[in-house]
């Protein structure tokens, strides 16, 4: 069976650095791309990146309470999808039917129809245990430019 042609490409983004853009019409509900990278434990990620000065830029996607997808290593085009407070996509974790946590996967789906040339975005859903200080809000500043922009990628404390 021939490989399905991707309807997306990475290029410079007005939001931040690189972004991912539709090259063809993407229908509401369509599965667009899998978020790929090296599967690592939370401990491995903490050891590798824990002491780095955070810069509000990450290619780490929490898969479940055991694993993280590290798109810094073996990542694909999905790592370039930017955050937005008014996204046109969402991430969805597909859990393995046999509860093998290392087999869970992340996919990006369209929340609405996306026209060719439009940038794909989703809400990163970043949650931090520590208080949201001015420094952290600045570090995780949102530049999506939407009318509903909260100014930060951090999710409100519940």
XYZ file of C-alpha atoms in Angstrom:
158
model
C 0.000 0.000 0.000
C 1.490 3.395 -0.924
C 2.372 5.694 1.963
C -0.225 8.415 2.527
C 1.032 11.851 1.466
C 1.421 14.264 4.358
C -0.677 17.395 4.111
C 1.761 19.447 6.186
C 5.214 21.021 6.031
C 7.537 22.827 8.448
C 8.687 26.371 7.759
C 9.350 29.633 9.584
C 6.448 30.744 11.756
C 5.198 34.198 12.730
C 4.386 32.707 16.176
C 7.801 31.301 17.104
C 10.754 29.815 15.217
C 9.604 26.976 13.020
C 5.962 26.053 12.621
C 3.897 23.477 10.772
C 1.560 24.552 7.999
C -1.178 22.825 6.021
C -0.284 22.244 2.359
C -3.747 20.836 1.585
C -7.179 21.076 3.177
C -7.341 19.181 6.484
C -10.815 18.109 7.596
C -12.219 18.521 11.110
C -11.395 15.419 13.175
C -8.652 14.262 10.799
C -5.594 12.593 12.338
C -2.756 14.708 10.956
C 0.502 13.385 12.359
C 1.984 11.270 15.132
C 4.275 13.090 17.576
C 7.463 11.019 17.364
C 10.708 10.916 19.300
C 12.704 8.721 21.639
C 10.734 7.120 24.456
C 12.302 7.960 27.819
C 11.346 7.691 31.465
C 10.640 10.827 33.476
C 13.819 10.128 35.484
C 15.916 9.951 32.302
C 14.460 13.241 31.064
C 15.040 14.907 34.446
C 18.636 13.695 34.453
C 19.244 14.864 30.872
C 17.460 18.229 30.987
C 16.737 18.882 34.681
C 19.666 21.205 35.325
C 19.314 23.090 32.033
C 18.107 26.636 32.347
C 14.568 26.469 31.064
C 13.974 28.674 28.078
C 10.256 28.153 27.461
C 11.096 25.900 24.525
C 10.600 22.165 24.718
C 10.348 19.098 22.524
C 9.239 16.890 25.424
C 5.722 15.452 25.398
C 4.434 13.675 28.514
C 2.959 10.402 27.312
C 1.815 8.997 30.657
C 3.043 8.806 34.256
C 5.934 6.553 33.213
C 7.136 7.874 29.849
C 7.950 11.021 27.901
C 8.420 11.355 24.133
C 11.688 13.247 23.594
C 11.476 14.782 20.109
C 14.973 16.246 20.550
C 16.108 12.721 19.589
C 14.412 11.064 16.615
C 11.651 13.663 16.452
C 9.574 14.373 13.368
C 7.792 17.417 11.921
C 5.192 17.372 14.748
C 7.762 18.823 17.163
C 7.516 22.128 15.278
C 3.775 22.600 15.897
C 3.430 25.758 17.989
C 1.217 26.455 20.995
C -1.901 28.598 20.726
C -4.543 29.730 23.200
C -7.080 29.320 20.362
C -5.755 26.163 18.663
C -6.988 24.475 15.492
C -5.617 21.079 16.608
C -5.412 18.975 19.734
C -3.109 16.258 20.936
C -4.564 12.890 21.772
C -2.851 10.045 23.555
C -3.766 6.634 22.189
C -3.303 4.118 24.989
C -2.115 0.633 24.132
C -4.997 -1.867 24.244
C -2.912 -4.271 26.347
C -1.918 -1.537 28.833
C 1.739 -1.619 27.758
C 2.563 1.971 28.737
C 5.654 2.089 26.480
C 3.371 1.415 23.476
C 1.127 4.483 24.041
C 1.262 7.026 21.183
C 0.532 10.730 20.671
C -1.378 11.972 17.635
C -2.352 15.465 16.527
C -5.955 15.861 15.289
C -7.742 18.787 13.642
C -10.332 20.511 15.854
C -11.805 22.237 12.808
C -11.212 22.475 9.080
C -7.727 23.845 8.356
C -7.103 25.592 5.058
C -3.912 25.301 2.979
C -1.298 27.779 4.215
C -2.752 27.921 7.745
C -0.423 27.182 10.665
C -1.261 24.187 12.847
C -1.371 24.861 16.593
C -2.458 23.090 19.748
C -2.590 23.998 23.426
C 0.532 22.535 25.048
C -1.289 22.203 28.371
C 1.850 22.946 30.389
C 1.279 22.375 34.087
C 3.823 23.191 36.755
C 3.698 22.184 40.402
C 5.446 25.347 41.581
C 3.709 28.732 41.820
C 3.351 30.653 38.551
C 5.757 33.501 39.261
C 6.248 36.453 36.941
C 9.571 34.875 35.888
C 7.898 31.574 34.934
C 5.057 33.332 33.104
C 7.649 35.314 31.129
C 9.679 32.147 30.463
C 6.560 30.363 29.178
C 5.138 33.450 27.432
C 2.644 32.805 24.647
C 3.065 34.608 21.350
C 0.087 33.076 19.536
C -1.554 36.435 18.870
C -5.115 35.082 19.153
C -7.914 37.268 20.535
C -8.148 34.822 23.459
C -4.402 34.772 24.217
C -3.727 34.383 27.951
C -0.131 35.590 27.555
C 1.264 32.299 28.885
C 1.490 28.654 27.817
C 0.997 27.651 31.464
C -2.394 26.237 32.334
C -4.385 27.905 35.128
C -4.032 26.347 38.588
C -7.193 24.481 39.567
